[in-house]
Amino acid sequence: MESLSMWEATANKRKEREQLQGEEQCDVVIIGGGYSGLSSAYHLQKKNVNTIILEKWRVGSGASGRNGGEVLTGYIGSMEAWEKKKGLEAAKKMWQLSLDSIDLIQNIIKEHSIDCAFKRNGDFFAAYKPAHMDALKRDQEYMARVMNYHDIKVVEKKDLHSEMNTDFYHGGRIDAGSAHFHPLNYAIGLAEAAEGLGAKIYEQSEALKVERDARNKVIVTTPNGRVIADQLVIVTNGYAGDINQTIKRSVIPIESIMIATEPLPEELVEDIIKKDRAIHDTKRLLYYFRRTADNRLAFGGSGRASSKRDQRNLFDHLHAGMLNVFPQLKDTRIEYRWGGKVGFTKDMIPYIGQLEDGTHYAFGYCGHGAAMSSLFGKMIADNITNEEVEDNPLIVNQLKPIPFHSQHAKAVGILKFYKKLQDAIS
């Protein structure tokens, strides 16, 4: 699944970073060079806190550089459902955090002139079945009445062609607050912004072991060196290795795959998606897709597979799904196929907090990491520097690892989780 992505093939030029060699010291060592880790370093350096990032591969090699680039408001499920689970005040804070997360990204991009094709044109949530329109209309009414959010507009089936040239869906809703970007170029730009403030980033430098000495200093060992720091941040999300078993067993990595067409004629790509919005749908195994800055269609969906043959079938099936939505693309060549892991939690909501030993973490963005992870990095920085942080309903300081006692139990558990995920989405 980890094949060359279209984002990697079309990325801005990036610098070659060194592997860690020998011993380094800093205030905070961060394991993971995705959005969360880069944002943590960026915001810590702004407060004159010296940071080192250890990345197993290259900056943005995980979900941060492989996702669909849809920077969406909200969470899995409706805010009305989250109000029932968390209470009204917590739901209001959660919603505001999702809006703040996109504002933060927009401000960082503007401040550092990051070339990542950021557009805040909103998203379109497409109704797969006529009955799904009722839920979208109820959500619009709830968001206006309870959350005082009036940027949602329902589009009926008869008006669908004002958004997309397809008859596959039965209408949908627009949320003007969402955005999209080139996800890897954002990661590259955020890394350079952090380094410009003094952060050090070592690539090809997998964290193999974490220890604490008698002074409670953190010692992180890599293949060719080690870092000694006062505090530790682990932000590996769906790519959690064995560095911390509590975190590893609290995140569920779910495969997602994408395909991308060859560059399309401008008039064609502007016809199939009229207003350049990020699009996702209400299918149980959802599709998500969008135009790119170089006039491709990037189209994603579920990627669960157990063999290379299954993977090929999944990509073929996804291509067939794309043609179901846009049959006018039947003669269009697919130029890229790739996949990666999306981090989920048992509660279908991202986690941020600290372990008993003081380790800071954030993970489980549940498909909304393009938006939320930069904000979570800032929250980690604020927590480390003892900034005044408002009550955050997403803080979880006592992780309860999911008890998979064997590989078979893990496989069965993930299958059950897929069913739960499908029910939450639909």
GROMACS .gro file of C-alpha atoms in nm:
model
  426
    1MET     CA    1   0.000   0.000   0.000
    2GLU     CA    2   0.289   0.237   0.072
    3SER     CA    3   0.358   0.306  -0.296
    4LEU     CA    4   0.449   0.643  -0.446
    5SER     CA    5   0.167   0.886  -0.387
    6MET     CA    6   0.059   1.155  -0.628
    7TRP     CA    7   0.143   1.408  -0.355
    8GLU     CA    8   0.503   1.284  -0.338
    9ALA     CA    9   0.534   1.290  -0.716
   10THR     CA   10   0.408   1.650  -0.735
   11ALA     CA   11   0.568   1.784  -0.414
   12ASN     CA   12   0.780   2.094  -0.380
   13LYS     CA   13   1.154   2.042  -0.364
   14ARG     CA   14   1.250   1.928  -0.017
   15LYS     CA   15   1.580   1.935   0.165
   16GLU     CA   16   1.777   1.621   0.245
   17ARG     CA   17   1.796   1.593   0.622
   18GLU     CA   18   2.064   1.407   0.812
   19GLN     CA   19   2.025   1.098   1.026
   20LEU     CA   20   2.094   1.146   1.394
   21GLN     CA   21   2.458   1.064   1.465
   22GLY     CA   22   2.594   1.063   1.818
   23GLU     CA   23   2.439   1.237   2.116
   24GLU     CA   24   2.218   1.548   2.116
   25GLN     CA   25   2.044   1.733   2.397
   26CYS     CA   26   1.733   1.950   2.391
   27ASP     CA   27   1.438   2.057   2.600
   28VAL     CA   28   1.176   1.843   2.421
   29VAL     CA   29   1.229   1.542   2.196
   30ILE     CA   30   0.943   1.461   1.957
   31ILE     CA   31   0.892   1.121   1.798
   32GLY     CA   32   0.705   1.159   1.470
   33GLY     CA   33   0.755   1.403   1.183
   34GLY     CA   34   0.394   1.449   1.075
   35TYR     CA   35   0.167   1.748   1.132
   36SER     CA   36   0.135   1.691   1.509
   37GLY     CA   37   0.509   1.665   1.567
   38LEU     CA   38   0.597   1.949   1.332
   39SER     CA   39   0.335   2.176   1.488
   40SER     CA   40   0.452   2.088   1.839
   41ALA     CA   41   0.809   2.183   1.746
   42TYR     CA   42   0.697   2.496   1.562
   43HIS     CA   43   0.495   2.629   1.856
   44LEU     CA   44   0.755   2.527   2.115
   45GLN     CA   45   1.032   2.704   1.924
   46LYS     CA   46   0.814   3.016   1.919
   47LYS     CA   47   0.838   3.002   2.299
   48ASN     CA   48   1.217   2.950   2.287
   49VAL     CA   49   1.189   2.583   2.383
   50ASN     CA   50   1.455   2.382   2.199
   51THR     CA   51   1.317   2.077   2.017
   52ILE     CA   52   1.442   1.779   1.820
   53ILE     CA   53   1.214   1.571   1.594
   54LEU     CA   54   1.301   1.209   1.523
   55GLU     CA   55   1.132   1.078   1.208
   56LYS     CA   56   1.152   0.712   1.105
   57TRP     CA   57   1.134   0.791   0.733
   58ARG     CA   58   1.099   1.146   0.596
   59VAL     CA   59   0.884   1.440   0.703
   60GLY     CA   60   0.525   1.368   0.602
   61SER     CA   61   0.590   1.005   0.504
   62GLY     CA   62   0.292   0.882   0.705
   63ALA     CA   63  -0.067   1.001   0.698
   64SER     CA   64   0.037   1.368   0.692
   65GLY     CA   65   0.174   1.338   0.340
   66ARG     CA   66  -0.053   1.065   0.206
   67ASN     CA   67  -0.406   1.180   0.297
   68GLY     CA   68  -0.671   1.330   0.071
   69GLY     CA   69  -0.586   1.686   0.169
   70GLU     CA   70  -0.943   1.754   0.285
   71VAL     CA   71  -0.927   1.995   0.579
   72LEU     CA   72  -1.272   1.939   0.726
   73THR     CA   73  -1.474   2.085   1.009
   74GLY     CA   74  -1.619   1.857   1.275
   75TYR     CA   75  -1.570   1.493   1.364
   76ILE     CA   76  -1.710   1.153   1.272
   77GLY     CA   77  -2.082   1.173   1.338
   78SER     CA   78  -2.302   1.476   1.398
   79MET     CA   79  -2.249   1.734   1.671
   80GLU     CA   80  -2.597   1.650   1.794
   81ALA     CA   81  -2.475   1.294   1.855
   82TRP     CA   82  -2.167   1.429   2.034
   83GLU     CA   83  -2.386   1.648   2.252
   84LYS     CA   84  -2.570   1.334   2.366
   85LYS     CA   85  -2.239   1.165   2.449
   86LYS     CA   86  -2.044   1.457   2.596
   87GLY     CA   87  -2.300   1.720   2.696
   88LEU     CA   88  -2.385   2.052   2.534
   89GLU     CA   89  -2.094   2.260   2.663
   90ALA     CA   90  -1.839   1.997   2.567
   91ALA     CA   91  -1.994   1.964   2.220
   92LYS     CA   92  -1.980   2.341   2.170
   93LYS     CA   93  -1.611   2.345   2.268
   94MET     CA   94  -1.540   2.052   2.038
   95TRP     CA   95  -1.702   2.231   1.746
   96GLN     CA   96  -1.509   2.551   1.814
   97LEU     CA   97  -1.185   2.353   1.827
   98SER     CA   98  -1.255   2.212   1.482
   99LEU     CA   99  -1.303   2.564   1.344
  100ASP     CA  100  -0.995   2.692   1.528
  101SER     CA  101  -0.788   2.411   1.377
  102ILE     CA  102  -0.852   2.529   1.021
  103ASP     CA  103  -0.796   2.893   1.115
  104LEU     CA  104  -0.460   2.795   1.264
  105ILE     CA  105  -0.350   2.617   0.947
  106GLN     CA  106  -0.461   2.910   0.734
  107ASN     CA  107  -0.265   3.152   0.952
  108ILE     CA  108   0.053   2.940   0.949
  109ILE     CA  109   0.035   2.907   0.571
  110LYS     CA  110  -0.011   3.281   0.532
  111GLU     CA  111   0.261   3.378   0.782
  112HIS     CA  112   0.523   3.156   0.619
  113SER     CA  113   0.402   3.175   0.257
  114ILE     CA  114   0.373   2.796   0.238
  115ASP     CA  115   0.309   2.693  -0.121
  116CYS     CA  116   0.051   2.415  -0.071
  117ALA     CA  117  -0.251   2.520  -0.284
  118PHE     CA  118  -0.465   2.594   0.024
  119LYS     CA  119  -0.823   2.681  -0.066
  120ARG     CA  120  -1.102   2.742   0.181
  121ASN     CA  121  -1.388   2.670  -0.059
  122GLY     CA  122  -1.585   2.452   0.182
  123ASP     CA  123  -1.676   2.085   0.161
  124PHE     CA  124  -1.970   1.901   0.010
  125PHE     CA  125  -2.115   1.606   0.205
  126ALA     CA  126  -2.297   1.404  -0.061
  127ALA     CA  127  -2.608   1.198   0.020
  128TYR     CA  128  -2.571   0.840  -0.106
  129LYS     CA  129  -2.938   0.759  -0.038
  130PRO     CA  130  -3.249   0.981  -0.046
  131ALA     CA  131  -3.308   0.903   0.323
  132HIS     CA  132  -2.967   1.049   0.409
  133MET     CA  133  -3.093   1.392   0.309
  134ASP     CA  134  -3.322   1.396   0.614
  135ALA     CA  135  -3.023   1.361   0.845
  136LEU     CA  136  -2.832   1.635   0.661
  137LYS     CA  137  -3.128   1.872   0.690
  138ARG     CA  138  -3.167   1.792   1.059
  139ASP     CA  139  -2.797   1.859   1.111
  140GLN     CA  140  -2.820   2.196   0.935
  141GLU     CA  141  -3.110   2.300   1.158
  142TYR     CA  142  -2.933   2.178   1.473
  143MET     CA  143  -2.605   2.355   1.389
  144ALA     CA  144  -2.784   2.686   1.329
  145ARG     CA  145  -3.011   2.663   1.631
  146VAL     CA  146  -2.777   2.511   1.893
  147MET     CA  147  -2.423   2.583   1.772
  148ASN     CA  148  -2.506   2.922   1.619
  149TYR     CA  149  -2.327   2.806   1.304
  150HIS     CA  150  -2.493   2.930   0.987
  151ASP     CA  151  -2.238   2.829   0.721
  152ILE     CA  152  -2.416   2.504   0.628
  153LYS     CA  153  -2.642   2.493   0.323
  154VAL     CA  154  -2.849   2.198   0.199
  155VAL     CA  155  -2.847   2.123  -0.174
  156GLU     CA  156  -3.144   1.926  -0.305
  157LYS     CA  157  -3.116   1.655  -0.570
  158LYS     CA  158  -3.259   1.886  -0.837
  159ASP     CA  159  -2.976   2.134  -0.770
  160LEU     CA  160  -2.693   1.879  -0.742
  161HIS     CA  161  -2.549   1.975  -1.080
  162SER     CA  162  -2.465   2.317  -0.940
  163GLU     CA  163  -2.197   2.131  -0.738
  164MET     CA  164  -2.111   1.818  -0.938
  165ASN     CA  165  -2.185   1.676  -1.280
  166THR     CA  166  -2.312   1.341  -1.152
  167ASP     CA  167  -2.641   1.162  -1.091
  168PHE     CA  168  -2.486   0.922  -0.839
  169TYR     CA  169  -2.594   1.122  -0.533
  170HIS     CA  170  -2.927   1.254  -0.404
  171GLY     CA  171  -2.816   1.599  -0.296
  172GLY     CA  172  -2.601   1.694  -0.002
  173ARG     CA  173  -2.486   1.978   0.216
  174ILE     CA  174  -2.217   2.245   0.193
  175ASP     CA  175  -2.009   2.357   0.491
  176ALA     CA  176  -1.828   2.675   0.394
  177GLY     CA  177  -1.576   2.644   0.679
  178SER     CA  178  -1.378   2.354   0.534
  179ALA     CA  179  -1.075   2.369   0.304
  180HIS     CA  180  -0.833   2.157   0.105
  181PHE     CA  181  -0.460   2.165   0.030
  182HIS     CA  182  -0.161   1.969  -0.100
  183PRO     CA  183  -0.099   1.772   0.220
  184LEU     CA  184   0.268   1.689   0.169
  185ASN     CA  185   0.359   2.043   0.064
  186TYR     CA  186   0.198   2.169   0.385
  187ALA     CA  187   0.410   1.924   0.587
  188ILE     CA  188   0.724   2.030   0.400
  189GLY     CA  189   0.645   2.398   0.459
  190LEU     CA  190   0.563   2.345   0.827
  191ALA     CA  191   0.892   2.159   0.875
  192GLU     CA  192   1.086   2.445   0.719
  193ALA     CA  193   0.898   2.696   0.936
  194ALA     CA  194   0.987   2.498   1.250
  195GLU     CA  195   1.351   2.474   1.144
  196GLY     CA  196   1.353   2.847   1.073
  197LEU     CA  197   1.269   2.896   1.440
  198GLY     CA  198   1.552   2.665   1.551
  199ALA     CA  199   1.403   2.315   1.557
  200LYS     CA  200   1.622   2.021   1.452
  201ILE     CA  201   1.468   1.745   1.240
  202TYR     CA  202   1.647   1.414   1.188
  203GLU     CA  203   1.509   1.181   0.921
  204GLN     CA  204   1.573   0.808   0.879
  205SER     CA  205   1.616   0.814   1.256
  206GLU     CA  206   1.374   0.566   1.408
  207ALA     CA  207   1.326   0.585   1.784
  208LEU     CA  208   1.413   0.236   1.907
  209LYS     CA  209   1.405   0.275   2.284
  210VAL     CA  210   1.293   0.526   2.546
  211GLU     CA  211   1.448   0.531   2.893
  212ARG     CA  212   1.456   0.770   3.188
  213ASP     CA  213   1.766   0.823   3.399
  214ALA     CA  214   1.800   0.900   3.770
  215ARG     CA  215   1.738   1.270   3.699
  216ASN     CA  216   1.417   1.178   3.512
  217LYS     CA  217   1.575   1.288   3.187
  218VAL     CA  218   1.434   1.122   2.876
  219ILE     CA  219   1.682   0.924   2.665
  220VAL     CA  220   1.563   0.823   2.317
  221THR     CA  221   1.793   0.585   2.131
  222THR     CA  222   1.807   0.560   1.749
  223PRO     CA  223   2.020   0.328   1.530
  224ASN     CA  224   2.313   0.572   1.527
  225GLY     CA  225   2.267   0.799   1.825
  226ARG     CA  226   2.052   0.921   2.109
  227VAL     CA  227   1.874   1.233   2.231
  228ILE     CA  228   1.863   1.342   2.595
  229ALA     CA  229   1.573   1.576   2.679
  230ASP     CA  230   1.361   1.706   2.961
  231GLN     CA  231   1.029   1.606   2.804
  232LEU     CA  232   0.901   1.356   2.548
  233VAL     CA  233   0.626   1.383   2.286
  234ILE     CA  234   0.504   1.077   2.092
  235VAL     CA  235   0.288   1.160   1.790
  236THR     CA  236   0.308   0.858   1.559
  237ASN     CA  237  -0.071   0.814   1.520
  238GLY     CA  238  -0.164   0.517   1.295
  239TYR     CA  239   0.206   0.439   1.249
  240ALA     CA  240   0.270   0.371   1.617
  241GLY     CA  241   0.552   0.119   1.656
  242ASP     CA  242   0.670  -0.059   1.966
  243ILE     CA  243   0.821   0.247   2.132
  244ASN     CA  244   0.524   0.271   2.372
  245GLN     CA  245   0.286  -0.021   2.409
  246THR     CA  246   0.013   0.181   2.585
  247ILE     CA  247  -0.013   0.421   2.292
  248LYS     CA  248   0.026   0.143   2.033
  249ARG     CA  249  -0.263  -0.053   2.182
  250SER     CA  250  -0.486   0.257   2.205
  251VAL     CA  251  -0.479   0.349   1.836
  252ILE     CA  252  -0.644   0.145   1.562
  253PRO     CA  253  -0.470   0.177   1.223
  254ILE     CA  254  -0.721   0.161   0.938
  255GLU     CA  255  -0.608   0.134   0.577
  256SER     CA  256  -0.729   0.392   0.328
  257ILE     CA  257  -0.641   0.401  -0.041
  258MET     CA  258  -0.641   0.664  -0.313
  259ILE     CA  259  -0.611   0.689  -0.687
  260ALA     CA  260  -0.540   0.994  -0.899
  261THR     CA  261  -0.607   1.053  -1.265
  262GLU     CA  262  -0.378   1.199  -1.522
  263PRO     CA  263  -0.413   1.580  -1.550
  264LEU     CA  264  -0.755   1.652  -1.702
  265PRO     CA  265  -0.857   1.928  -1.943
  266GLU     CA  266  -0.944   2.233  -1.735
  267GLU     CA  267  -1.298   2.251  -1.871
  268LEU     CA  268  -1.358   1.885  -1.776
  269VAL     CA  269  -1.233   1.907  -1.418
  270GLU     CA  270  -1.427   2.231  -1.367
  271ASP     CA  271  -1.739   2.059  -1.499
  272ILE     CA  272  -1.727   1.748  -1.279
  273ILE     CA  273  -1.664   1.945  -0.956
  274LYS     CA  274  -1.799   2.292  -1.014
  275LYS     CA  275  -1.680   2.491  -0.714
  276ASP     CA  276  -1.357   2.314  -0.620
  277ARG     CA  277  -1.484   2.184  -0.287
  278ALA     CA  278  -1.357   1.888  -0.085
  279ILE     CA  279  -1.618   1.612  -0.128
  280HIS     CA  280  -1.704   1.310   0.084
  281ASP     CA  281  -2.021   1.103   0.103
  282THR     CA  282  -2.256   0.915   0.333
  283LYS     CA  283  -2.182   0.564   0.204
  284ARG     CA  284  -2.106   0.303   0.469
  285LEU     CA  285  -1.767   0.262   0.304
  286LEU     CA  286  -1.734   0.623   0.204
  287TYR     CA  287  -1.574   0.783  -0.099
  288TYR     CA  288  -1.384   1.110  -0.068
  289PHE     CA  289  -1.254   1.305  -0.365
  290ARG     CA  290  -1.155   1.645  -0.500
  291ARG     CA  291  -0.983   1.837  -0.774
  292THR     CA  292  -0.612   1.905  -0.741
  293ALA     CA  293  -0.420   2.218  -0.832
  294ASP     CA  294  -0.287   2.047  -1.146
  295ASN     CA  295  -0.639   1.946  -1.259
  296ARG     CA  296  -0.642   1.582  -1.156
  297LEU     CA  297  -0.921   1.402  -0.975
  298ALA     CA  298  -0.795   1.246  -0.650
  299PHE     CA  299  -1.038   0.975  -0.532
  300GLY     CA  300  -1.019   0.777  -0.208
  301GLY     CA  301  -1.193   0.502  -0.014
  302SER     CA  302  -1.148   0.203   0.215
  303GLY     CA  303  -0.829   0.002   0.183
  304ARG     CA  304  -0.864  -0.306   0.404
  305ALA     CA  305  -0.676  -0.595   0.238
  306SER     CA  306  -0.484  -0.905   0.345
  307SER     CA  307  -0.275  -0.974   0.033
  308LYS     CA  308  -0.117  -0.808  -0.270
  309ARG     CA  309  -0.394  -0.954  -0.485
  310ASP     CA  310  -0.656  -0.809  -0.252
  311GLN     CA  311  -0.484  -0.472  -0.279
  312ARG     CA  312  -0.502  -0.481  -0.659
  313ASN     CA  313  -0.869  -0.573  -0.637
  314LEU     CA  314  -0.932  -0.287  -0.398
  315PHE     CA  315  -0.775  -0.035  -0.634
  316ASP     CA  316  -0.975  -0.178  -0.924
  317HIS     CA  317  -1.290  -0.157  -0.715
  318LEU     CA  318  -1.211   0.203  -0.619
  319HIS     CA  319  -1.158   0.291  -0.986
  320ALA     CA  320  -1.497   0.135  -1.066
  321GLY     CA  321  -1.648   0.345  -0.788
  322MET     CA  322  -1.497   0.659  -0.938
  323LEU     CA  323  -1.657   0.572  -1.272
  324ASN     CA  324  -1.992   0.512  -1.101
  325VAL     CA  325  -1.974   0.869  -0.974
  326PHE     CA  326  -1.824   1.017  -1.291
  327PRO     CA  327  -1.884   0.784  -1.591
  328GLN     CA  328  -1.756   1.060  -1.819
  329LEU     CA  329  -1.404   0.971  -1.698
  330LYS     CA  330  -1.413   0.616  -1.845
  331ASP     CA  331  -1.131   0.692  -2.090
  332THR     CA  332  -0.918   0.873  -1.833
  333ARG     CA  333  -0.592   0.710  -1.727
  334ILE     CA  334  -0.521   0.645  -1.359
  335GLU     CA  335  -0.167   0.767  -1.298
  336TYR     CA  336  -0.117   0.700  -0.925
  337ARG     CA  337  -0.236   0.442  -0.673
  338TRP     CA  338  -0.131   0.457  -0.309
  339GLY     CA  339  -0.248   0.390   0.043
  340GLY     CA  340  -0.173   0.449   0.406
  341LYS     CA  341  -0.295   0.422   0.763
  342VAL     CA  342  -0.555   0.642   0.929
  343GLY     CA  343  -0.544   0.643   1.310
  344PHE     CA  344  -0.871   0.577   1.495
  345THR     CA  345  -0.957   0.546   1.861
  346LYS     CA  346  -1.214   0.322   2.026
  347ASP     CA  347  -1.428   0.630   2.099
  348MET     CA  348  -1.413   0.760   1.738
  349ILE     CA  349  -1.262   1.088   1.859
  350PRO     CA  350  -0.901   1.213   1.879
  351TYR     CA  351  -0.707   1.182   2.204
  352ILE     CA  352  -0.457   1.424   2.354
  353GLY     CA  353  -0.297   1.402   2.697
  354GLN     CA  354  -0.008   1.269   2.906
  355LEU     CA  355   0.089   0.926   3.031
  356GLU     CA  356   0.174   0.869   3.397
  357ASP     CA  357   0.545   0.914   3.323
  358GLY     CA  358   0.478   1.257   3.172
  359THR     CA  359   0.495   1.157   2.804
  360HIS     CA  360   0.279   1.385   2.590
  361TYR     CA  361   0.075   1.229   2.308
  362ALA     CA  362  -0.187   1.305   2.047
  363PHE     CA  363  -0.338   1.055   1.804
  364GLY     CA  364  -0.653   0.903   1.660
  365TYR     CA  365  -0.778   1.184   1.440
  366CYS     CA  366  -1.032   0.950   1.280
  367GLY     CA  367  -1.006   1.092   0.929
  368HIS     CA  368  -0.994   1.457   1.041
  369GLY     CA  369  -0.620   1.480   1.102
  370ALA     CA  370  -0.552   1.719   0.816
  371ALA     CA  371  -0.745   1.975   1.019
  372MET     CA  372  -0.704   1.879   1.385
  373SER     CA  373  -0.343   1.764   1.414
  374SER     CA  374  -0.178   2.105   1.376
  375LEU     CA  375  -0.397   2.239   1.658
  376PHE     CA  376  -0.316   1.938   1.875
  377GLY     CA  377   0.054   2.011   1.824
  378LYS     CA  378  -0.004   2.365   1.947
  379MET     CA  379  -0.199   2.229   2.248
  380ILE     CA  380   0.093   2.000   2.336
  381ALA     CA  381   0.327   2.300   2.321
  382ASP     CA  382   0.094   2.503   2.542
  383ASN     CA  383   0.075   2.220   2.793
  384ILE     CA  384   0.454   2.180   2.805
  385THR     CA  385   0.504   2.553   2.867
  386ASN     CA  386   0.223   2.566   3.124
  387GLU     CA  387   0.015   2.807   2.919
  388GLU     CA  388  -0.336   2.877   3.038
  389VAL     CA  389  -0.541   2.622   2.842
  390GLU     CA  390  -0.920   2.625   2.841
  391ASP     CA  391  -1.102   2.310   2.947
  392ASN     CA  392  -1.055   2.069   2.657
  393PRO     CA  393  -1.311   1.789   2.620
  394LEU     CA  394  -1.069   1.591   2.404
  395ILE     CA  395  -0.805   1.548   2.677
  396VAL     CA  396  -0.767   1.184   2.786
  397ASN     CA  397  -0.502   1.135   3.052
  398GLN     CA  398  -0.580   0.772   3.132
  399LEU     CA  399  -0.554   0.564   2.818
  400LYS     CA  400  -0.729   0.229   2.825
  401PRO     CA  401  -0.554   0.008   2.570
  402ILE     CA  402  -0.775  -0.214   2.358
  403PRO     CA  403  -0.716  -0.571   2.485
  404PHE     CA  404  -0.617  -0.779   2.181
  405HIS     CA  405  -0.469  -1.090   2.342
  406SER     CA  406  -0.372  -1.260   2.015
  407GLN     CA  407  -0.338  -1.193   1.644
  408HIS     CA  408  -0.670  -1.367   1.585
  409ALA     CA  409  -0.840  -1.154   1.850
  410LYS     CA  410  -0.685  -0.845   1.694
  411ALA     CA  411  -0.814  -0.940   1.348
  412VAL     CA  412  -1.163  -1.007   1.481
  413GLY     CA  413  -1.155  -0.686   1.684
  414ILE     CA  414  -1.057  -0.475   1.384
  415LEU     CA  415  -1.336  -0.633   1.177
  416LYS     CA  416  -1.584  -0.538   1.451
  417PHE     CA  417  -1.436  -0.190   1.458
  418TYR     CA  418  -1.487  -0.155   1.082
  419LYS     CA  419  -1.855  -0.233   1.136
  420LYS     CA  420  -1.873   0.026   1.416
  421LEU     CA  421  -1.695   0.279   1.195
  422GLN     CA  422  -1.933   0.218   0.906
  423ASP     CA  423  -2.232   0.266   1.137
  424ALA     CA  424  -2.088   0.591   1.273
  425ILE     CA  425  -2.025   0.732   0.926
  426SER     CA  426  -2.358   0.632   0.772
   0.00000   0.00000   0.00000
